[in-house]
């Protein structure tokens, strides 16, 4: 069986956690391939809401194996809190959660460096989640990082000390006010590492190779979204990993010819949290309504998400870069009652109308050109069949399918597992 991928096509928070949970019953293995605790993946079922950060969203299914791949960065402190959160639901994570030895470790000083770097940027800050993601990937590519496999070696604390000392020197270089007590942070960190070491560490590329060979079905779970990709996103307002399909190959050690379906997830509108350009952003009551009805607050930081119309130019780009084969549209229910809906179908750019995403999408460079649609009034949240969907919503979906030349196979009509319509 091929390895299928599921990834976000916008600026994150598309609803990846919900859909991975819904799809898990069809897969033996769920594998996270990049990002770290900057992610917040929400799942809802039986009236309970769960937010996962580093742990794959298949963890609540009894039979699934969940792998944290080499492309992920793990903060032991956050991770152990996540494990504690699972305990009350009697999830046997020791038997079904395994970690790549090649995944990198987020140190307390990585978090401090993130804060110092952001503070030094002033107004130009990225709006990072401050989880130490950027500094940890910098140490990875700088070939200084500490990996999960190192934690099994007797001298890892010496390597840790040398790296933490270097980080402290770097923090003082930034010359900004970052208060911390490293002794406290380290006590928490070392204790968390001991708990982490109770889990099974694996050579995940070999594990996945053998699993694939023996016919197991595998779903790779992305974090963040395509427009936050380090190469293809709205740089520098991006995260520090490849969030697009290629990231699954490097973040799990899966060869490209083993990839099957690429599921692309998008919201029926657009949101973004943190800084950076957002051509279709709304600053009026319509945007406020989207935020309020859609509960658009970050699952990790609680920050308000910026809201705007669906951007087909950006969506087309994300589908291209990822080779999306099937689409899933989330949160259509949030748009119920909006009289008119808009989709940006092209941009005005340097006096021309273009349909591809240019190098620079800052507001002074692009102006979205909109196509308008009639909204639907019906409450979608209790609908269970495609035949119940209102005509206006079907027109909206038909338009997108025609423009993108990719079928929309899932329409999500609420946060719960059950509020999912397969077309
Ligand atoms: P992720 O990071 O892609 O997993 O997405 P988040 O969990 O950060 O954000 C998505 C939010 O939307 C969560 O609060 C979900 O519970 C919620 N959600 C997911 N799908 C739907 C949907 O179809 N309708 C509504 N109203 N909420 C949804
Ligand atoms: P999920 O997986 C939305 C954003 C941050 C910031 C930028 C860089 O839940 O969709 P970082 O902490 O990586 O240095 O932040 O990326 N960001 C996300 N936005 N969803 C996420 O993850 C995000 N992870 C990072 O807000 O703008
Ligand atoms: Mg999220």
Short mmCIF file of C-alpha atoms and ligand atoms in Angstrom, two decimals:
data_model
loop_
_atom_site.label_atom_id
_atom_site.label_comp_id
_atom_site.label_asym_id
_atom_site.label_seq_id
_atom_site.Cartn_x
_atom_site.Cartn_y
_atom_site.Cartn_z
CA UNK A 1 0.00 0.00 0.00
CA UNK A 2 1.13 3.53 -0.67
CA UNK A 3 1.88 6.10 2.01
CA UNK A 4 -0.84 8.78 1.93
CA UNK A 5 -0.18 12.34 3.05
CA UNK A 6 -2.45 14.82 4.73
CA UNK A 7 -1.41 18.43 4.89
CA UNK A 8 -2.68 21.98 5.33
CA UNK A 9 -2.97 24.20 2.25
CA UNK A 10 -3.21 27.59 3.96
CA UNK A 11 -1.47 29.16 6.98
CA UNK A 12 -2.16 26.30 9.38
CA UNK A 13 -5.11 25.42 11.62
CA UNK A 14 -7.14 24.08 8.70
CA UNK A 15 -8.46 21.21 10.82
CA UNK A 16 -5.75 18.60 10.21
CA UNK A 17 -6.13 17.04 13.67
CA UNK A 18 -9.85 16.47 13.21
CA UNK A 19 -9.48 14.83 9.80
CA UNK A 20 -6.51 12.64 10.74
CA UNK A 21 -8.60 11.36 13.64
CA UNK A 22 -11.52 10.70 11.27
CA UNK A 23 -9.29 8.87 8.76
CA UNK A 24 -7.30 6.85 11.31
CA UNK A 25 -9.71 3.91 11.27
CA UNK A 26 -8.57 3.30 7.67
CA UNK A 27 -4.83 3.22 8.53
CA UNK A 28 -2.47 1.06 10.58
CA UNK A 29 0.09 3.82 11.17
CA UNK A 30 -0.11 7.60 11.59
CA UNK A 31 3.21 9.43 11.32
CA UNK A 32 3.96 13.10 12.03
CA UNK A 33 6.73 14.32 9.72
CA UNK A 34 7.71 17.86 10.71
CA UNK A 35 7.12 20.77 13.06
CA UNK A 36 6.88 20.45 16.80
CA UNK A 37 4.88 21.93 19.65
CA UNK A 38 4.15 25.04 17.59
CA UNK A 39 1.33 22.86 16.24
CA UNK A 40 -2.01 22.55 18.00
CA UNK A 41 -4.20 19.87 16.44
CA UNK A 42 -7.73 19.75 17.82
CA UNK A 43 -9.86 16.59 17.91
CA UNK A 44 -13.39 16.39 19.23
CA UNK A 45 -15.49 13.33 19.99
CA UNK A 46 -17.83 12.13 22.76
CA UNK A 47 -18.22 15.75 23.84
CA UNK A 48 -14.51 16.11 24.71
CA UNK A 49 -12.00 18.35 22.98
CA UNK A 50 -8.33 17.28 22.81
CA UNK A 51 -5.44 19.41 21.61
CA UNK A 52 -2.32 17.55 20.44
CA UNK A 53 1.03 19.25 19.90
CA UNK A 54 3.66 16.69 18.96
CA UNK A 55 1.73 13.45 19.27
CA UNK A 56 0.09 12.23 16.03
CA UNK A 57 -3.67 12.61 15.84
CA UNK A 58 -4.26 8.86 15.53
CA UNK A 59 -3.43 8.27 19.19
CA UNK A 60 -7.05 7.90 20.36
CA UNK A 61 -7.70 4.90 18.13
CA UNK A 62 -7.03 1.60 19.81
CA UNK A 63 -5.33 -0.15 16.93
CA UNK A 64 -3.20 2.60 15.43
CA UNK A 65 0.56 2.90 15.79
CA UNK A 66 1.70 6.53 16.02
CA UNK A 67 5.17 7.56 14.91
CA UNK A 68 6.96 10.82 15.56
CA UNK A 69 9.29 11.08 12.57
CA UNK A 70 12.85 12.36 12.21
CA UNK A 71 11.64 15.66 10.77
CA UNK A 72 9.87 16.60 14.01
CA UNK A 73 11.43 18.65 16.83
CA UNK A 74 10.42 17.52 20.31
CA UNK A 75 10.33 19.52 23.52
CA UNK A 76 10.44 16.89 26.30
CA UNK A 77 8.71 19.26 28.73
CA UNK A 78 5.73 19.92 26.46
CA UNK A 79 5.70 16.30 25.36
CA UNK A 80 5.45 14.91 28.89
CA UNK A 81 2.54 17.28 29.61
CA UNK A 82 0.85 15.90 26.51
CA UNK A 83 1.37 12.35 27.77
CA UNK A 84 -0.10 13.30 31.15
CA UNK A 85 -3.14 14.67 29.33
CA UNK A 86 -3.65 11.25 27.71
CA UNK A 87 -3.46 9.32 30.96
CA UNK A 88 -6.97 10.27 32.09
CA UNK A 89 -8.33 8.71 28.89
CA UNK A 90 -6.48 5.46 29.58
CA UNK A 91 -4.51 5.66 26.34
CA UNK A 92 -1.80 3.04 26.36
CA UNK A 93 0.77 5.32 24.75
CA UNK A 94 3.75 3.21 25.75
CA UNK A 95 2.66 0.51 23.32
CA UNK A 96 1.45 2.67 20.45
CA UNK A 97 3.61 5.79 20.37
CA UNK A 98 7.15 5.47 19.02
CA UNK A 99 9.77 8.09 18.29
CA UNK A 100 12.49 8.40 15.67
CA UNK A 101 16.01 8.50 17.09
CA UNK A 102 16.78 11.11 14.45
CA UNK A 103 14.19 13.63 15.68
CA UNK A 104 15.81 16.69 17.26
CA UNK A 105 15.36 17.85 20.84
CA UNK A 106 14.19 21.35 21.77
CA UNK A 107 16.26 22.55 24.73
CA UNK A 108 15.10 25.18 27.25
CA UNK A 109 17.68 27.55 25.77
CA UNK A 110 16.15 27.11 22.30
CA UNK A 111 12.93 28.56 23.69
CA UNK A 112 14.85 31.44 25.26
CA UNK A 113 16.68 32.08 22.00
CA UNK A 114 13.36 32.18 20.16
CA UNK A 115 12.10 34.83 22.60
CA UNK A 116 15.34 36.86 22.35
CA UNK A 117 15.34 36.71 18.55
CA UNK A 118 11.71 37.84 18.36
CA UNK A 119 12.21 40.63 20.91
CA UNK A 120 15.20 41.93 18.95
CA UNK A 121 13.13 42.16 15.76
CA UNK A 122 10.64 44.64 17.23
CA UNK A 123 7.84 45.36 14.74
CA UNK A 124 9.38 43.00 12.18
CA UNK A 125 8.84 39.98 14.43
CA UNK A 126 7.58 36.75 12.85
CA UNK A 127 4.91 36.25 15.49
CA UNK A 128 6.48 32.92 16.42
CA UNK A 129 4.75 30.64 18.91
CA UNK A 130 8.02 30.94 20.91
CA UNK A 131 8.34 27.19 21.31
CA UNK A 132 11.98 27.17 20.20
CA UNK A 133 11.21 25.81 16.73
CA UNK A 134 13.44 28.14 14.67
CA UNK A 135 16.53 27.83 16.92
CA UNK A 136 16.21 24.02 17.07
CA UNK A 137 16.03 23.66 13.28
CA UNK A 138 18.95 26.10 13.03
CA UNK A 139 21.01 23.81 15.24
CA UNK A 140 19.88 20.85 13.14
CA UNK A 141 21.04 22.38 9.85
CA UNK A 142 24.08 23.89 11.61
CA UNK A 143 24.95 20.33 12.68
CA UNK A 144 25.00 21.15 16.36
CA UNK A 145 21.68 19.63 17.43
CA UNK A 146 20.92 17.00 20.03
CA UNK A 147 18.83 14.13 18.73
CA UNK A 148 16.53 11.73 20.52
CA UNK A 149 19.07 8.94 19.88
CA UNK A 150 21.73 10.97 21.73
CA UNK A 151 19.67 10.69 24.92
CA UNK A 152 20.58 6.99 24.99
CA UNK A 153 24.30 7.80 25.10
CA UNK A 154 26.15 8.21 28.39
CA UNK A 155 27.81 11.52 27.49
CA UNK A 156 24.79 13.40 26.16
CA UNK A 157 24.71 15.83 29.08
CA UNK A 158 28.21 17.05 28.19
CA UNK A 159 27.04 17.80 24.69
CA UNK A 160 23.98 19.47 26.21
CA UNK A 161 26.08 21.68 28.49
CA UNK A 162 28.33 22.87 25.67
CA UNK A 163 25.31 23.73 23.51
CA UNK A 164 23.40 25.45 26.35
CA UNK A 165 26.49 27.55 27.17
CA UNK A 166 26.72 28.62 23.56
CA UNK A 167 23.03 29.50 23.55
CA UNK A 168 23.46 31.64 26.66
CA UNK A 169 26.22 33.59 24.94
CA UNK A 170 23.93 34.07 21.94
CA UNK A 171 21.07 35.25 24.15
CA UNK A 172 23.28 37.96 25.66
CA UNK A 173 24.37 38.95 22.14
CA UNK A 174 20.74 39.88 21.34
CA UNK A 175 20.92 42.39 24.19
CA UNK A 176 17.20 42.23 24.97
CA UNK A 177 15.37 41.68 28.22
CA UNK A 178 14.77 37.92 28.52
CA UNK A 179 14.39 36.88 32.16
CA UNK A 180 15.06 33.26 33.05
CA UNK A 181 16.30 30.88 35.68
CA UNK A 182 18.16 28.19 33.78
CA UNK A 183 18.57 25.95 36.83
CA UNK A 184 14.78 25.72 37.18
CA UNK A 185 14.26 25.16 33.48
CA UNK A 186 16.93 22.46 33.42
CA UNK A 187 15.49 20.60 36.39
CA UNK A 188 12.15 20.40 34.56
CA UNK A 189 13.87 19.46 31.30
CA UNK A 190 16.04 16.65 32.71
CA UNK A 191 13.07 15.16 34.57
CA UNK A 192 11.02 15.23 31.35
CA UNK A 193 13.84 13.55 29.41
CA UNK A 194 13.76 10.64 31.87
CA UNK A 195 10.01 10.18 31.26
CA UNK A 196 10.50 10.48 27.52
CA UNK A 197 13.11 7.71 27.67
CA UNK A 198 10.44 5.29 28.91
CA UNK A 199 9.03 5.33 25.37
CA UNK A 200 10.38 3.27 22.50
CA UNK A 201 12.92 4.95 20.21
CA UNK A 202 13.16 3.55 16.70
CA UNK A 203 14.98 3.94 13.42
CA UNK A 204 11.78 5.16 11.89
CA UNK A 205 12.84 5.08 8.25
CA UNK A 206 13.59 1.34 8.60
CA UNK A 207 10.38 0.78 10.58
CA UNK A 208 8.28 2.54 7.97
CA UNK A 209 10.08 0.77 5.11
CA UNK A 210 9.32 -2.64 6.63
CA UNK A 211 5.75 -1.66 7.53
CA UNK A 212 5.12 -0.53 3.98
CA UNK A 213 6.70 -3.67 2.56
CA UNK A 214 4.49 -5.88 4.69
CA UNK A 215 1.36 -4.14 3.39
CA UNK A 216 0.57 -1.84 6.31
CA UNK A 217 -1.31 1.35 5.49
CA UNK A 218 0.37 4.59 6.53
CA UNK A 219 -0.93 8.16 6.77
CA UNK A 220 1.62 10.96 7.15
CA UNK A 221 0.28 13.91 9.17
CA UNK A 222 1.58 17.38 8.40
CA UNK A 223 1.73 20.31 10.75
CA UNK A 224 1.36 24.03 9.97
CA UNK A 225 0.33 24.82 6.39
CA UNK A 226 1.84 25.14 2.92
CA UNK A 227 2.05 28.94 3.11
CA UNK A 228 4.21 28.59 6.23
CA UNK A 229 6.71 26.32 4.41
CA UNK A 230 10.33 27.47 4.84
CA UNK A 231 10.88 27.42 1.04
CA UNK A 232 7.45 27.98 -0.48
CA UNK A 233 5.69 30.02 2.20
CA UNK A 234 5.52 33.76 2.72
CA UNK A 235 9.16 34.01 3.81
CA UNK A 236 10.37 35.24 6.28
CA UNK A 237 6.94 34.97 7.94
CA UNK A 238 7.02 31.19 7.93
CA UNK A 239 8.00 28.32 10.18
CA UNK A 240 11.38 26.58 9.93
CA UNK A 241 10.46 23.29 8.27
CA UNK A 242 9.14 22.00 4.96
CA UNK A 243 5.42 21.72 5.59
CA UNK A 244 4.71 20.63 2.00
CA UNK A 245 4.59 17.11 0.56
CA UNK A 246 8.36 16.83 0.07
CA UNK A 247 8.73 17.34 3.83
CA UNK A 248 7.02 13.99 4.37
CA UNK A 249 9.74 12.23 2.35
CA UNK A 250 12.58 13.87 4.27
CA UNK A 251 10.74 13.90 7.59
CA UNK A 252 10.00 10.17 7.55
CA UNK A 253 12.50 8.70 5.13
CA UNK A 254 9.77 7.68 2.67
CA UNK A 255 10.82 7.55 -0.98
CA UNK A 256 8.73 9.74 -3.34
CA UNK A 257 7.58 6.75 -5.39
CA UNK A 258 5.87 5.31 -2.28
CA UNK A 259 3.53 8.29 -1.91
CA UNK A 260 -0.10 7.63 -2.82
CA UNK A 261 -2.86 10.13 -2.18
CA UNK A 262 -2.05 13.66 -1.07
CA UNK A 263 -5.01 14.99 0.91
CA UNK A 264 -5.06 18.77 0.97
CA UNK A 265 -7.11 20.45 3.68
CA UNK A 266 -8.42 24.00 3.53
CA UNK A 267 -10.95 26.13 5.36
CA UNK A 268 -13.85 27.55 3.33
CA UNK A 269 -12.32 30.94 4.19
CA UNK A 270 -8.78 31.85 5.27
CA UNK A 271 -7.09 32.46 8.61
CA UNK A 272 -3.59 33.35 9.70
CA UNK A 273 -2.05 33.75 13.14
CA UNK A 274 1.14 35.74 13.60
CA UNK A 275 2.68 38.32 11.25
CA UNK A 276 3.03 38.34 7.49
CA UNK A 277 1.11 39.22 4.32
CA UNK A 278 -2.49 38.04 3.89
CA UNK A 279 -4.04 39.52 0.71
CA UNK A 280 -7.67 38.61 1.42
CA UNK A 281 -7.64 39.65 5.09
CA UNK A 282 -10.80 41.42 6.28
CA UNK A 283 -10.69 44.28 8.75
CA UNK A 284 -14.46 44.81 8.89
CA UNK A 285 -17.46 43.24 10.60
CA UNK A 286 -17.49 40.33 8.15
CA UNK A 287 -14.00 39.34 9.31
CA UNK A 288 -15.05 39.79 12.92
CA UNK A 289 -18.07 37.54 12.33
CA UNK A 290 -15.87 34.82 10.83
CA UNK A 291 -13.55 34.99 13.84
CA UNK A 292 -16.41 34.91 16.34
CA UNK A 293 -18.51 32.19 14.69
CA UNK A 294 -15.44 30.12 13.78
CA UNK A 295 -13.89 30.51 17.26
CA UNK A 296 -10.72 31.60 15.57
CA UNK A 297 -8.29 31.63 18.46
CA UNK A 298 -4.97 29.75 18.35
CA UNK A 299 -5.04 26.27 19.92
CA UNK A 300 -1.47 26.83 21.22
CA UNK A 301 -1.11 30.51 22.05
CA UNK A 302 -4.77 31.59 22.35
CA UNK A 303 -3.96 34.49 19.99
CA UNK A 304 -6.78 35.79 17.79
CA UNK A 305 -6.48 34.47 14.24
CA UNK A 306 -6.75 36.99 11.41
CA UNK A 307 -9.63 36.11 9.05
CA UNK A 308 -10.43 36.74 5.39
CA UNK A 309 -11.99 35.36 2.20
CA UNK A 310 -10.83 32.21 0.50
CA UNK A 311 -7.78 32.89 -1.68
CA UNK A 312 -7.88 30.69 -4.78
CA UNK A 313 -4.58 32.06 -6.06
CA UNK A 314 -2.80 30.83 -2.93
CA UNK A 315 -4.83 27.60 -2.83
CA UNK A 316 -3.98 26.77 -6.45
CA UNK A 317 -0.30 27.34 -5.65
CA UNK A 318 -0.48 25.05 -2.60
CA UNK A 319 -2.20 22.30 -4.64
CA UNK A 320 0.53 22.55 -7.26
CA UNK A 321 3.48 22.45 -4.88
CA UNK A 322 2.02 19.47 -3.00
CA UNK A 323 0.54 17.51 -5.90
CA UNK A 324 -2.79 17.34 -4.07
CA UNK A 325 -5.01 14.50 -5.31
CA UNK A 326 -8.03 15.00 -3.03
CA UNK A 327 -9.36 18.05 -1.25
CA UNK A 328 -11.16 18.45 2.04
CA UNK A 329 -13.09 21.60 2.81
CA UNK A 330 -13.44 22.54 6.47
CA UNK A 331 -15.65 24.91 8.42
CA UNK A 332 -18.25 25.57 5.73
CA UNK A 333 -20.73 25.73 8.63
CA UNK A 334 -19.09 28.95 9.83
CA UNK A 335 -20.17 30.74 6.64
CA UNK A 336 -23.90 29.89 7.07
CA UNK A 337 -25.90 33.13 7.05
CA UNK A 338 -23.31 35.23 5.18
CA UNK A 339 -25.38 36.85 2.42
CA UNK A 340 -22.57 37.12 -0.12
CA UNK A 341 -19.34 35.15 -0.19
CA UNK A 342 -16.19 36.10 -2.06
CA UNK A 343 -13.31 34.11 -3.46
CA UNK A 344 -10.13 35.83 -4.69
CA UNK A 345 -9.70 34.36 -8.15
CA UNK A 346 -6.76 36.50 -9.30
CA UNK A 347 -4.50 39.33 -8.14
CA UNK A 348 -3.83 42.73 -9.66
CA UNK A 349 -0.05 42.86 -9.74
CA UNK A 350 2.08 45.56 -11.38
CA UNK A 351 -0.82 46.62 -13.62
CA UNK A 352 -1.61 43.08 -14.73
CA UNK A 353 -4.11 40.47 -13.60
CA UNK A 354 -2.31 37.29 -12.58
CA UNK A 355 -3.48 33.90 -11.30
CA UNK A 356 -0.19 32.61 -9.88
CA UNK A 357 1.33 33.55 -6.52
CA UNK A 358 4.08 36.11 -7.13
CA UNK A 359 7.33 36.43 -5.11
CA UNK A 360 5.95 39.25 -3.03
CA UNK A 361 2.34 39.33 -1.84
CA UNK A 362 2.65 42.32 0.48
CA UNK A 363 -0.47 44.58 0.27
CA UNK A 364 1.39 47.24 -1.74
CA UNK A 365 2.10 44.65 -4.45
CA UNK A 366 -1.12 42.71 -4.87
CA UNK A 367 -4.80 43.52 -4.80
CA UNK A 368 -7.17 40.55 -4.83
CA UNK A 369 -9.83 40.37 -7.56
CA UNK A 370 -12.95 38.70 -6.22
CA UNK A 371 -15.71 36.54 -7.67
CA UNK A 372 -18.92 36.73 -5.65
CA UNK A 373 -21.22 33.88 -4.64
CA UNK A 374 -24.61 33.75 -2.96
CA UNK A 375 -24.31 32.47 0.59
CA UNK A 376 -26.40 29.72 2.17
CA UNK A 377 -28.69 30.20 5.16
CA UNK A 378 -29.02 26.62 6.35
CA UNK A 379 -27.33 25.38 9.49
CA UNK A 380 -24.97 22.65 8.22
CA UNK A 381 -23.88 21.28 11.56
CA UNK A 382 -26.50 18.53 11.78
CA UNK A 383 -26.16 17.40 8.17
CA UNK A 384 -24.75 13.95 7.59
CA UNK A 385 -25.24 13.33 3.85
CA UNK A 386 -23.95 15.15 0.78
CA UNK A 387 -27.54 15.21 -0.54
CA UNK A 388 -28.54 17.54 2.32
CA UNK A 389 -26.01 20.25 1.43
CA UNK A 390 -27.64 23.49 0.19
CA UNK A 391 -27.45 24.45 -3.48
CA UNK A 392 -25.37 27.57 -2.81
CA UNK A 393 -22.75 25.51 -0.98
CA UNK A 394 -22.70 22.99 -3.83
CA UNK A 395 -22.17 25.89 -6.28
CA UNK A 396 -19.24 27.11 -4.15
CA UNK A 397 -17.75 23.59 -4.09
CA UNK A 398 -18.35 22.99 -7.84
CA UNK A 399 -16.58 26.24 -8.66
CA UNK A 400 -13.52 25.29 -6.60
CA UNK A 401 -13.36 21.77 -8.01
CA UNK A 402 -13.54 23.12 -11.55
CA UNK A 403 -10.89 25.77 -10.95
CA UNK A 404 -8.50 23.48 -9.08
CA UNK A 405 -9.27 20.36 -11.13
CA UNK A 406 -9.24 18.28 -7.95
CA UNK A 407 -12.28 16.69 -6.27
CA UNK A 408 -13.44 17.89 -2.86
CA UNK A 409 -14.08 14.56 -1.18
CA UNK A 410 -14.81 15.68 2.35
CA UNK A 411 -16.93 18.55 3.60
CA UNK A 412 -16.57 19.17 7.32
CA UNK A 413 -19.56 20.81 9.00
CA UNK A 414 -18.45 21.07 12.62
CA UNK A 415 -15.57 20.26 14.97
CA UNK A 416 -16.84 16.82 16.00
CA UNK A 417 -15.65 13.58 14.41
CA UNK A 418 -19.23 12.87 13.35
CA UNK A 419 -19.69 16.22 11.60
CA UNK A 420 -17.90 14.98 8.49
CA UNK A 421 -19.53 14.40 5.13
CA UNK A 422 -17.85 12.15 2.56
CA UNK A 423 -19.03 13.18 -0.89
P1 LIG B 1 -5.12 22.00 12.90
O1 LIG B 1 -3.96 22.70 13.51
O2 LIG B 1 -5.08 22.00 11.41
O3 LIG B 1 -5.34 20.62 13.45
O4 LIG B 1 -6.42 22.87 13.30
P2 LIG B 1 -6.72 23.50 14.75
O5 LIG B 1 -7.15 22.42 15.65
O6 LIG B 1 -5.62 24.38 15.20
O7 LIG B 1 -7.91 24.48 14.38
C1 LIG B 1 -9.09 24.05 13.79
C2 LIG B 1 -10.25 24.44 14.71
O8 LIG B 1 -11.46 24.32 14.02
C3 LIG B 1 -10.39 23.54 15.93
O9 LIG B 1 -10.90 24.28 16.98
C4 LIG B 1 -11.37 22.49 15.45
O10 LIG B 1 -12.09 21.89 16.52
C5 LIG B 1 -12.29 23.31 14.61
N1 LIG B 1 -12.91 22.63 13.46
C6 LIG B 1 -12.39 21.67 12.65
N2 LIG B 1 -13.24 21.40 11.64
C7 LIG B 1 -14.31 22.21 11.81
C8 LIG B 1 -15.52 22.41 11.07
O11 LIG B 1 -15.78 21.82 10.03
N3 LIG B 1 -16.38 23.35 11.56
C9 LIG B 1 -16.14 24.05 12.69
N4 LIG B 1 -17.03 24.94 13.10
N5 LIG B 1 -15.01 23.87 13.41
C10 LIG B 1 -14.10 22.98 12.97
P1 LIG B 2 -0.82 23.87 13.17
O1 LIG B 2 -0.09 22.56 12.96
C1 LIG B 2 -0.91 28.17 12.59
C2 LIG B 2 2.93 30.28 12.72
C3 LIG B 2 3.18 31.20 13.89
C4 LIG B 2 4.11 32.21 13.24
C5 LIG B 2 4.95 31.34 12.30
C6 LIG B 2 6.28 30.90 12.90
O2 LIG B 2 -1.62 23.90 14.41
O3 LIG B 2 -1.58 24.24 11.95
P2 LIG B 2 7.07 29.20 14.79
O4 LIG B 2 6.56 28.96 16.17
O5 LIG B 2 6.99 28.01 13.91
O6 LIG B 2 8.41 29.85 14.79
O7 LIG B 2 6.07 30.31 14.17
O8 LIG B 2 4.16 30.21 12.02
N1 LIG B 2 2.56 28.91 13.10
C7 LIG B 2 1.33 28.40 12.98
N2 LIG B 2 0.17 28.98 12.61
N3 LIG B 2 -0.87 26.86 12.88
C8 LIG B 2 0.28 26.25 13.24
O9 LIG B 2 0.37 24.93 13.40
C9 LIG B 2 1.45 27.04 13.35
N4 LIG B 2 2.73 26.78 13.69
C10 LIG B 2 3.40 27.92 13.52
O10 LIG B 2 1.99 31.79 14.33
O11 LIG B 2 3.38 33.10 12.43
MG1 LIG B 3 -3.58 24.25 14.88
#
